[in-house]
Coordinates of C-alpha atoms and ligand atoms in Angstrom, one line a residue:
X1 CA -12.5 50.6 -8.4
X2 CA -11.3 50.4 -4.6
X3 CA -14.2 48.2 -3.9
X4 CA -13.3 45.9 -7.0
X5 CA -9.3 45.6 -5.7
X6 CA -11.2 44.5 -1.8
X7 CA -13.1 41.8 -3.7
X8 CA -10.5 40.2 -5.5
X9 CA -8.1 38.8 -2.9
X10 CA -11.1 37.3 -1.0
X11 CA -12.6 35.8 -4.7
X12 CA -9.8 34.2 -4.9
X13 CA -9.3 32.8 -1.6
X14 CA -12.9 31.2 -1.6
X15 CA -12.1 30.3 -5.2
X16 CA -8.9 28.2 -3.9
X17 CA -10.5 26.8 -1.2
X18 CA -13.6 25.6 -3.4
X19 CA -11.1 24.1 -6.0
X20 CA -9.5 22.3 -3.4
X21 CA -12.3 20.9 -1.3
X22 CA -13.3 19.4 -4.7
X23 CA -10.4 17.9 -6.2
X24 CA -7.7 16.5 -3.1
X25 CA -7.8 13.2 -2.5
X26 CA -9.3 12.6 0.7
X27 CA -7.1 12.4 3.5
X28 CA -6.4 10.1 5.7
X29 CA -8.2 11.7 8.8
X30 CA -11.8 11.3 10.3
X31 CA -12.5 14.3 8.0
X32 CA -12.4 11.4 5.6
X33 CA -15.9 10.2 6.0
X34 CA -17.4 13.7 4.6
X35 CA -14.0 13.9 2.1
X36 CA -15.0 11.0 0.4
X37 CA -18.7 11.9 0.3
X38 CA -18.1 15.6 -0.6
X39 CA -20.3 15.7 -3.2
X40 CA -23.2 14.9 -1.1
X41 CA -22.4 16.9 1.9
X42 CA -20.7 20.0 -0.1
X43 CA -24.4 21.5 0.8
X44 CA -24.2 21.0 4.3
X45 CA -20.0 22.5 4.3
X46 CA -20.8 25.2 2.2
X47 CA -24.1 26.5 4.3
X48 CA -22.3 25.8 7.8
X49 CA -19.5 28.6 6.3
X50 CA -22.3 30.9 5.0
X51 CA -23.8 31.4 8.1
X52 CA -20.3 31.6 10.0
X53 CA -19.8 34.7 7.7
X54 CA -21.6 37.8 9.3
X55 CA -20.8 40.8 7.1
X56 CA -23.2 41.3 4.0
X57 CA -20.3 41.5 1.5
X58 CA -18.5 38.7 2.3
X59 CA -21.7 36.8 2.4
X60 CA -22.0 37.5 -1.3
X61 CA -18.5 37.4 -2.2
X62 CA -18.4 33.5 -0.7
X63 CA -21.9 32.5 -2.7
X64 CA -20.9 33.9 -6.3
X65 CA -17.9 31.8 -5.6
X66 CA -19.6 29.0 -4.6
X67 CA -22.3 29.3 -7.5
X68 CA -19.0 29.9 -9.5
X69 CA -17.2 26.9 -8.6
X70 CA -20.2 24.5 -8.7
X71 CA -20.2 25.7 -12.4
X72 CA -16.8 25.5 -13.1
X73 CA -16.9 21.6 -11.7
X74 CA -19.9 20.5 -13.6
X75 CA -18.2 22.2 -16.9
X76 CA -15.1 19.9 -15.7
X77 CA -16.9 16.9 -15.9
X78 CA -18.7 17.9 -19.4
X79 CA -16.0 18.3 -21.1
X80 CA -14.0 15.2 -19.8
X81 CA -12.0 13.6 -22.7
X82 CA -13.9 10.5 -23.7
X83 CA -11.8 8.6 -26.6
X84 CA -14.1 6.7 -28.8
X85 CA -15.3 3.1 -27.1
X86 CA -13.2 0.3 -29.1
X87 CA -15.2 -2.5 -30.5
X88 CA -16.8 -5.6 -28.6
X89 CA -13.3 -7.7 -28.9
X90 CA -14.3 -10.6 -31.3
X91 CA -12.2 -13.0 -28.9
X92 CA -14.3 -12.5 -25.8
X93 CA -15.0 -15.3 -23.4
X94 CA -18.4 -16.5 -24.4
X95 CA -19.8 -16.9 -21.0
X96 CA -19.2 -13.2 -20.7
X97 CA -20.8 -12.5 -23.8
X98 CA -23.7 -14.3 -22.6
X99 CA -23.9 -12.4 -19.4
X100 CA -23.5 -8.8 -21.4
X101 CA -26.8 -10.1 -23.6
X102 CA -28.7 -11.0 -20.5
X103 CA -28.0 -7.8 -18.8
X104 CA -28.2 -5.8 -21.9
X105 CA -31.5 -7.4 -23.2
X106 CA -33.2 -6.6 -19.4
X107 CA -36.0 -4.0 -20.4
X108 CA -37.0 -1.2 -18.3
X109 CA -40.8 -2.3 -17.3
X110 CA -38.3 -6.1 -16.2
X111 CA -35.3 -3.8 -14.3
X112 CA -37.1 -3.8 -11.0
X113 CA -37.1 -7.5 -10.6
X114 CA -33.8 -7.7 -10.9
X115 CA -31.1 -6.5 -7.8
X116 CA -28.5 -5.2 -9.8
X117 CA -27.8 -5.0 -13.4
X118 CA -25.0 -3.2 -15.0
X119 CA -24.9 -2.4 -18.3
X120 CA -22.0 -1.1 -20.4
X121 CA -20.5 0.5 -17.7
X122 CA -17.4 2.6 -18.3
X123 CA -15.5 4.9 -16.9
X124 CA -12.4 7.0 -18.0
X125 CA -9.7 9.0 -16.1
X126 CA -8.5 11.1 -18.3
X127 CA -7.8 9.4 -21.2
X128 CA -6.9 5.9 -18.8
X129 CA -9.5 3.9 -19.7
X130 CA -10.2 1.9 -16.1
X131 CA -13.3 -0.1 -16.3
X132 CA -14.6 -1.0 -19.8
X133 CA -18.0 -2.0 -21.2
X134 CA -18.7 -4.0 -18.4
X135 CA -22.1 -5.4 -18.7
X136 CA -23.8 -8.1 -15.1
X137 CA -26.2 -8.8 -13.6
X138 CA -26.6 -9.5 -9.9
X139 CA -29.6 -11.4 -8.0
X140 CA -30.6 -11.9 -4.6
X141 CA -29.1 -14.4 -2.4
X142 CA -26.0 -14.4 -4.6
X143 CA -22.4 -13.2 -4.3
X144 CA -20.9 -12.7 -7.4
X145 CA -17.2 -11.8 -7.1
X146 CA -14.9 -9.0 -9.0
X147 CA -11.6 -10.7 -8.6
X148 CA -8.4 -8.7 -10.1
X149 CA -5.2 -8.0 -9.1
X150 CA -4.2 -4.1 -8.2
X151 CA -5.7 -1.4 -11.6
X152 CA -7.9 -3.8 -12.7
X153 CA -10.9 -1.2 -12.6
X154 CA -12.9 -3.2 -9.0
X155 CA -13.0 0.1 -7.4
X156 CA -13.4 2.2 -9.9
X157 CA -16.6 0.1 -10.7
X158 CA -18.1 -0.2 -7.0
X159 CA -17.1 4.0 -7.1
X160 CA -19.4 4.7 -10.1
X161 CA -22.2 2.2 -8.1
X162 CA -22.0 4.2 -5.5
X163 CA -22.3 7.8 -7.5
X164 CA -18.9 8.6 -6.0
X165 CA -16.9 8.7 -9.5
X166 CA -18.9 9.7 -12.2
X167 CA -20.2 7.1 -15.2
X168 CA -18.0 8.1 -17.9
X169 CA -20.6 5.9 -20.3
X170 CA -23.1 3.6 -19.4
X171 CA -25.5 2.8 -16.4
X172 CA -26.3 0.6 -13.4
X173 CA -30.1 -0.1 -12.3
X174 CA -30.5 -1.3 -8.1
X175 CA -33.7 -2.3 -7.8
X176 CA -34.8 -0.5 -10.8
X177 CA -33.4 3.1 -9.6
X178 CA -30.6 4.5 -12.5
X179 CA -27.6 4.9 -10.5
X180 CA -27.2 8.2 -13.3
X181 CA -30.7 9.5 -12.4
X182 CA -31.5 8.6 -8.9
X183 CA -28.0 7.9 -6.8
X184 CA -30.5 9.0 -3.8
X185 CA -32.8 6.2 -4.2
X186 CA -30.0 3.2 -4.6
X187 CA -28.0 4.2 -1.7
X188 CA -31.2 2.9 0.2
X189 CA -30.3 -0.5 -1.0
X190 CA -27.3 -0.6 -0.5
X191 CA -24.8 -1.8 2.2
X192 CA -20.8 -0.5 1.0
X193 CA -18.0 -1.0 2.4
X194 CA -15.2 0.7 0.6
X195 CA -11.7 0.1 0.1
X196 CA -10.2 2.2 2.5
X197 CA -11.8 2.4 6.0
X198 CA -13.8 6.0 5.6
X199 CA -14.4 5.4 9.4
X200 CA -14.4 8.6 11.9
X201 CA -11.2 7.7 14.0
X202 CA -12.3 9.3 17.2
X203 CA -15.5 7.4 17.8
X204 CA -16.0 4.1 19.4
X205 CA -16.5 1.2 17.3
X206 CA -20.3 1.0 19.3
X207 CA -20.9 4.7 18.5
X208 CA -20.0 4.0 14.9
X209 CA -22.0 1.6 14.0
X210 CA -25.0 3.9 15.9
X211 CA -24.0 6.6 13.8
X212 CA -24.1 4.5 10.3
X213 CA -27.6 3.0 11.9
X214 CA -29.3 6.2 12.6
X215 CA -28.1 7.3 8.9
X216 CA -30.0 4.9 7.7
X217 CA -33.0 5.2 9.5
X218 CA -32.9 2.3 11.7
X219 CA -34.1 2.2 15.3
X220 CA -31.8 2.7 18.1
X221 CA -33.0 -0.7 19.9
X222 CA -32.8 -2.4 16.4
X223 CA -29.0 -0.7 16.0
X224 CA -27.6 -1.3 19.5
X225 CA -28.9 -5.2 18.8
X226 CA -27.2 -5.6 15.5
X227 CA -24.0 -4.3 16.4
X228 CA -24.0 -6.6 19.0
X229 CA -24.6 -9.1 16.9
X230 CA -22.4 -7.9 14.2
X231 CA -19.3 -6.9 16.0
X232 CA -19.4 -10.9 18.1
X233 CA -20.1 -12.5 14.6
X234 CA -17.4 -10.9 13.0
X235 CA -15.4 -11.2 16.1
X236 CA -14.3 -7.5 17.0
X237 CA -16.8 -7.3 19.9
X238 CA -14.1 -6.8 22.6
X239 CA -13.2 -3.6 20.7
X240 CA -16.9 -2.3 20.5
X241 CA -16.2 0.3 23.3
X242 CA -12.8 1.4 21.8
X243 CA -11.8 4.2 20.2
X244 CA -11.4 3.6 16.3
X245 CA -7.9 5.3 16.0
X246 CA -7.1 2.1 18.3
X247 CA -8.1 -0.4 16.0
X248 CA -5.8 -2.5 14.1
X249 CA -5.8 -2.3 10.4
X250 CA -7.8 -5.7 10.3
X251 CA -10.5 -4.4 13.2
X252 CA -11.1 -1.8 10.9
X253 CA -11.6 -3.6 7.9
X254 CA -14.1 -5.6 10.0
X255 CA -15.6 -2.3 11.7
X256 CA -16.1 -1.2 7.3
X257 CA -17.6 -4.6 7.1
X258 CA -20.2 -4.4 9.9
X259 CA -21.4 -1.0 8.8
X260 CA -22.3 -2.0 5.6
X261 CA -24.1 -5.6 6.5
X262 CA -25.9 -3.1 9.9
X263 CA -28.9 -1.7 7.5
X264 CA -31.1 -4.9 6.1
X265 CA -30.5 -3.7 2.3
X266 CA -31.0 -6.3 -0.9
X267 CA -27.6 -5.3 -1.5
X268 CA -23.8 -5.4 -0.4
X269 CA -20.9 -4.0 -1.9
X270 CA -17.4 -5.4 0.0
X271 CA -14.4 -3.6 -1.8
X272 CA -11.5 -6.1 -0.2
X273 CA -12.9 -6.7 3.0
X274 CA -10.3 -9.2 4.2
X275 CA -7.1 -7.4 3.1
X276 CA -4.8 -7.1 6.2
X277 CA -7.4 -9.2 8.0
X278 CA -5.7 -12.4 9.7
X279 CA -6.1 -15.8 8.5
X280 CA -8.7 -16.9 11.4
X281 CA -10.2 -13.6 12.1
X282 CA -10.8 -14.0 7.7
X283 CA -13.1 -16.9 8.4
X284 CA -15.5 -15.1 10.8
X285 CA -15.9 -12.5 7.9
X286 CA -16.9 -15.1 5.7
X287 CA -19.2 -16.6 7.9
X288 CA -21.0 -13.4 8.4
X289 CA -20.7 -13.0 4.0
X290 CA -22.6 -16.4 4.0
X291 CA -24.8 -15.4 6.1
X292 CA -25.7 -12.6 4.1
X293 CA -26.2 -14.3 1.5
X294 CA -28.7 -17.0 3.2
X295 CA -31.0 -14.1 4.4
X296 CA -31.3 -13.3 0.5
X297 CA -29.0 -9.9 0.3
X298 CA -27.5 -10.5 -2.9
X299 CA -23.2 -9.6 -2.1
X300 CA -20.6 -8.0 -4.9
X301 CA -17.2 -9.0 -3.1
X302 CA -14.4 -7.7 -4.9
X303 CA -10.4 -9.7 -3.6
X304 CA -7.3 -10.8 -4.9
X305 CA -8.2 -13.7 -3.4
X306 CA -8.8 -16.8 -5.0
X307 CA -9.0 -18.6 -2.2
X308 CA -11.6 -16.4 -1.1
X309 CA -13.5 -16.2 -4.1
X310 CA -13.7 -20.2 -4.5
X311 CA -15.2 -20.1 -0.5
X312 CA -17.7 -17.7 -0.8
X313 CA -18.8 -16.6 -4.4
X314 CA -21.7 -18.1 -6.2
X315 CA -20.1 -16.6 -9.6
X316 CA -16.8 -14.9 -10.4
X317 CA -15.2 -13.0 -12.7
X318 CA -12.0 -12.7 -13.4
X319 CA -11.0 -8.4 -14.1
X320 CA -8.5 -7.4 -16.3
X321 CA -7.9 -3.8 -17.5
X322 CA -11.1 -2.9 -17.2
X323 CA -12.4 -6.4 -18.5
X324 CA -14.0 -9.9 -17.9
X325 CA -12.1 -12.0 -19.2
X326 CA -14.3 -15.0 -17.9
X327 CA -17.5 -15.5 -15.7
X328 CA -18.8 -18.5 -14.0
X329 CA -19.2 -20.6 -11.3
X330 CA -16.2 -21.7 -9.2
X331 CA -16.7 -25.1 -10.8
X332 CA -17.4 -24.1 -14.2
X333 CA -14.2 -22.0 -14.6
X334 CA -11.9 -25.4 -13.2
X335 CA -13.6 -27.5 -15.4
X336 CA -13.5 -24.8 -18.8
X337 CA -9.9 -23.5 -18.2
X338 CA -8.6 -26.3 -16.4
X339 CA -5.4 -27.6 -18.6
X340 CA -5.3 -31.1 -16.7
X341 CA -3.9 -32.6 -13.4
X342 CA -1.4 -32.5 -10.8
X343 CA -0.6 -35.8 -9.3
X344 CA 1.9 -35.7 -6.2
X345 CA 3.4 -39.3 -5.3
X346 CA 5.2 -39.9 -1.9
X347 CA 7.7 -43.0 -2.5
X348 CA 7.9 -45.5 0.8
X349 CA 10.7 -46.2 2.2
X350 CA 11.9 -49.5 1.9
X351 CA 15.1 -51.6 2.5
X352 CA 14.9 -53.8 -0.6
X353 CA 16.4 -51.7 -3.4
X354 CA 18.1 -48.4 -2.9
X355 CA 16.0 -45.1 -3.6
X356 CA 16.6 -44.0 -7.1
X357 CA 16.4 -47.5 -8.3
X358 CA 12.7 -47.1 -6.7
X359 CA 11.8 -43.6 -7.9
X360 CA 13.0 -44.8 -11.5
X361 CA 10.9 -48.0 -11.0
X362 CA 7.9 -44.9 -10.5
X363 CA 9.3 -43.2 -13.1
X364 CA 8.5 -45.5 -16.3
X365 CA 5.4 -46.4 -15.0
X366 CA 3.7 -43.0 -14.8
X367 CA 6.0 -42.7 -18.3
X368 CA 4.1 -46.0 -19.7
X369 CA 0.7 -45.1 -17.9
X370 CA 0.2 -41.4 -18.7
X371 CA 0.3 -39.3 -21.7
X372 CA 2.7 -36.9 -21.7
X373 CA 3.4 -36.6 -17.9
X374 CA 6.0 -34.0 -17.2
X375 CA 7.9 -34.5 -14.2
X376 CA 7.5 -30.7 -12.4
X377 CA 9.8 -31.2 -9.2
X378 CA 11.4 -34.7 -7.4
X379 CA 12.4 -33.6 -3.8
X380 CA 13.6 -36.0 -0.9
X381 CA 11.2 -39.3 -2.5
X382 CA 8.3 -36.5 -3.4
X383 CA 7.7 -36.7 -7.1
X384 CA 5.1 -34.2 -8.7
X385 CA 4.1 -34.6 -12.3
X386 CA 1.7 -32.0 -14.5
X387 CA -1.0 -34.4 -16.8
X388 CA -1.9 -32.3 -19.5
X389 CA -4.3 -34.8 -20.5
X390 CA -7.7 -32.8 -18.8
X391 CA -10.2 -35.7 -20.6
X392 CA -8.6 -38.3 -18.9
X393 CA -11.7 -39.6 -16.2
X394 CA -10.9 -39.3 -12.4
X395 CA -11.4 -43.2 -12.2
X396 CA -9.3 -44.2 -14.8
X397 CA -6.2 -41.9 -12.9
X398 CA -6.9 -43.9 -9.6
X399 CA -7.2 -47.2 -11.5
X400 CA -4.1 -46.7 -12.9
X401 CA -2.3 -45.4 -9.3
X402 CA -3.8 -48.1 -7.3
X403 CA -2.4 -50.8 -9.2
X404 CA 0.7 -48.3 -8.5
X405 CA 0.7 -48.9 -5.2
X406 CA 1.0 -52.9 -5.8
X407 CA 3.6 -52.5 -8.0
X408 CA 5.8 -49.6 -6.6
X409 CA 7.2 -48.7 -3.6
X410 CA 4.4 -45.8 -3.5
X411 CA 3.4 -44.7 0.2
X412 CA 0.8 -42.0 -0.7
X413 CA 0.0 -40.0 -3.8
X414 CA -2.5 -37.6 -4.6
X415 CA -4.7 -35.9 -8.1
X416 CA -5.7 -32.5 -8.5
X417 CA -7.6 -30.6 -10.8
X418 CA -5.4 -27.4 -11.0
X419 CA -6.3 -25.0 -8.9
X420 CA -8.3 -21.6 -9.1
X421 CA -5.5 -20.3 -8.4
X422 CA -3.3 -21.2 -11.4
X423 CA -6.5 -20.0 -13.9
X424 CA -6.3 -16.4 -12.0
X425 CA -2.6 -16.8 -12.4
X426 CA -2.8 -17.0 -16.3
X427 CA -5.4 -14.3 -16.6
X428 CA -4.0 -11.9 -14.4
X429 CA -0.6 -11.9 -16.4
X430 CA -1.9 -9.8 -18.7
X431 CA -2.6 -6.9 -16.2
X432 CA -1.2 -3.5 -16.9
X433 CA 1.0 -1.7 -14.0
X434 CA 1.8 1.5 -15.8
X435 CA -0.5 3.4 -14.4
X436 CA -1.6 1.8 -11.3
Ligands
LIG501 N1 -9.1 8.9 -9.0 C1 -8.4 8.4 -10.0 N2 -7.8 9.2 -10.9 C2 -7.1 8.7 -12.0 N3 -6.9 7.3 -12.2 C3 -7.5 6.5 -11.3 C4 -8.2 7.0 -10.1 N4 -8.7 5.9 -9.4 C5 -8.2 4.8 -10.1 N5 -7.5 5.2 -11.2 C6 -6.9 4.2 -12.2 O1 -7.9 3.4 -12.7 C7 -7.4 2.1 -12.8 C8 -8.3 1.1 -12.0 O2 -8.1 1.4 -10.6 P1 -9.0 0.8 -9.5 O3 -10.4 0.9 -9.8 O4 -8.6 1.4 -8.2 O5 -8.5 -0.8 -9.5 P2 -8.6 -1.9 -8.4 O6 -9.6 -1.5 -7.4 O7 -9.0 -3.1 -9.2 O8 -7.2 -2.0 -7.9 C9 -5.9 2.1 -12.4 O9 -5.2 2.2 -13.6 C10 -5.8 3.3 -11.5 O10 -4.6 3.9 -11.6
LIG502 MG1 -9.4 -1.5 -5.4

């Protein structure tokens, strides 16, 4: 009976401590690294404190915990709520339709030709439903880009890739290797760097990249090369010898980058690589993403970022609670969801007539030449109108603003498709913030 009262104060101190290693969020400390890999290197944690303890008991006290506690997680994730799947919506894009029957119809004996296909993939917290049914495929030499503003599931879908988040439904294949059955096997092809820097802060940036190099199995000659390469490419290379806790946020970010483009894999995951990352400093990262992308390592590049999207994705998708809501090239999506044109005109100045008689004299003429122009803004002799009229062709629009020119007292003027930018814009309204 005495022994029983010794055992349970120190039960349920392992028991705490067990419960807590597994479900804190990772902090934000160097510690982070192994935090956010904790399922993988709980082995190594748990044997370093085994063989710290010396006395017999405790020994066994600390492994019926563990053994305890590893049960007790995996019953967790059994019996996590899963609310039935809705429906394929019947209004979904068809361009994402097609994707989800390409990826979908990809048999098992065809899944190793292929870099990355997704199919289905889902995952719940809770009862939140984050990422939903989302079905792609990814090939080689392409960057295909999750774009989404904040809680649109991006993470939560590079997460489950990368077996840190479970697959609530679903599965992903890299190279042919189930991301549910063999997470060992596709971390070998792939490059990640994740959202938030998991970076050890006391290490130089040249040590870190060593490190990540060595962890995958490169040689030391072949590291200390690429990180030369790497850190001048994607201009942090003054740095290299610094201590990480020095680096700016955007250093870091490029630090993230480097380590997942050091190991030669097929594939690269970049969660937001460029968030807090300078304008100019932004265009070395994309440079080094190109290049990538050239060598034939197929990129998933996730960014609020349209701008960054239309530079450097192949094809995009646009991420809404937990959906696509389109899919396509750059291109394709201007042309499918473009609702017309934006023309800007800049009015000369001129001595003959006073201004507004001038700006009216524009005025009528877009009114008499256009269908349905709305006028958007007039500032200081800068006129923009909206053309909803998107079959209108580009040469007819310069026709008509060239003669314009002859007419009016027009200095410059301008036509634009409307912009990426605008499409996200529309999607992206939609968004929920609830939980986010
Ligand atoms: N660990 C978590 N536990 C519970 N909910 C989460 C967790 N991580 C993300 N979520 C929720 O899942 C949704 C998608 O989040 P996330 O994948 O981080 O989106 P994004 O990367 O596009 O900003 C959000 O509603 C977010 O609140
Ligand atoms: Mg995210």
């Amino acid at each position: 009976m005495a022994t029983a009262q010794a055992w349970i104060p120190s039960i349920l101190g392992y028991a705490l401590m067990f419960h807590l290693y597994y479900t804190l969020p990772a902090s934000n400390s160097s510690y982070k690294y192994l935090r956010t890999r904790r399922h993988q290197t709980f082995p190594i944690h748990a044997t370093v404190l085994y063989r710290t303890e010396q006395a017999r008991e405790t020994r066994l006290k600390f492994l019926i915990c563990a053994i305890a506690s590893a049960w007790a997680k995996s019953w967790m994730f059994n019996r996590e709520v899963k609310p039935a799947l809705s429906e394929e919506p019947s209004d979904e894009d068809e361009d994402v339709k097609d994707e989800t029957r390409h990826a979908e119809s990809i048999d098992l004996s065809s899944l190793r030709k292929h870099n990355l296909v997704a199919k289905k993939l889902t995952k719940y917290y809770g009862k939140n439903l984050a990422v939903n049914q989302i079905s792609f495929t990814v090939a080689d030499d392409e960057c295909f880009g999750l774009l989404g503003v904040n809680g649109a599931g991006k993470t939560s879908t590079f997460k489950m890739l990368m077996g840190d988040e479970t697959i609530s439904s679903g599965d992903a294949y890299v190279q042919g290797h189930s991301v549910k059955t063999h997470i060992r096997r596709v971390h070998e092809h792939i490059g990640y760097c994740p959202q938030f820097d998991a970076i050890f802060e006391e290490l130089t940036g040249r040590e870190t990249l060593q490190l990540f190099g060595l962890l995958r199995g490169l040689r030391r000659e072949l590291i200390t090369a690429r990180a030369l390469i790497l850190a001048d490419k994607l201009g942090f290379i003054e740095h290299l010898d610094k201590q990480v806790f020095q680096y700016s946020g955007g250093n870091k970010r490029k630090l993230s980058t480097a380590i997942a483009l050091l190991g030669s894999t097929r594939l690269v995951f970049l969660d937001e690589p460029t968030t807090g990352v300078d304008p100019a400093a932004k265009r070395q990262v994309w440079r080094a993403v190109r290049r990538t992308t050239r060598a034939g390592r197929g990129v998933v590049l996730t960014s609020h970022s349209m701008e960054e999207c239309e530079a450097l994705c192949s094809r995009l998708t646009i991420m809404v609670n937990g959906r696509f809501h389109c899919l396509g090239t750059p291109q394709h999506l201007k042309n499918k969801f473009s609702e017309g044109f934006t023309l800007t005109i800049k009015m000369s100045v001129s001595e003959s007539a006073p201004m507004s008689e001038q700006v009216d004299v524009v005025k009528d003429y877009v009114t008499s030449n256009f269908q349905e122009p709305k006028l958007m803004e007039e500032y200081q002799g800068l006129l923009t109108y909206y053309l909803p009229d998107s079959t209108m062709a580009w040469s007819q629009m310069f026709a008509i603003m060239e003669r314009a020119r002859r007419v009016c007292s027009i200095e410059d003027y301008s036509i634009a498709q409307t912009t990426l930018e605008q499409i996200f814009l529309q999607f992206t309204k939609y968004q929920r913030t609830d939980n986010i």
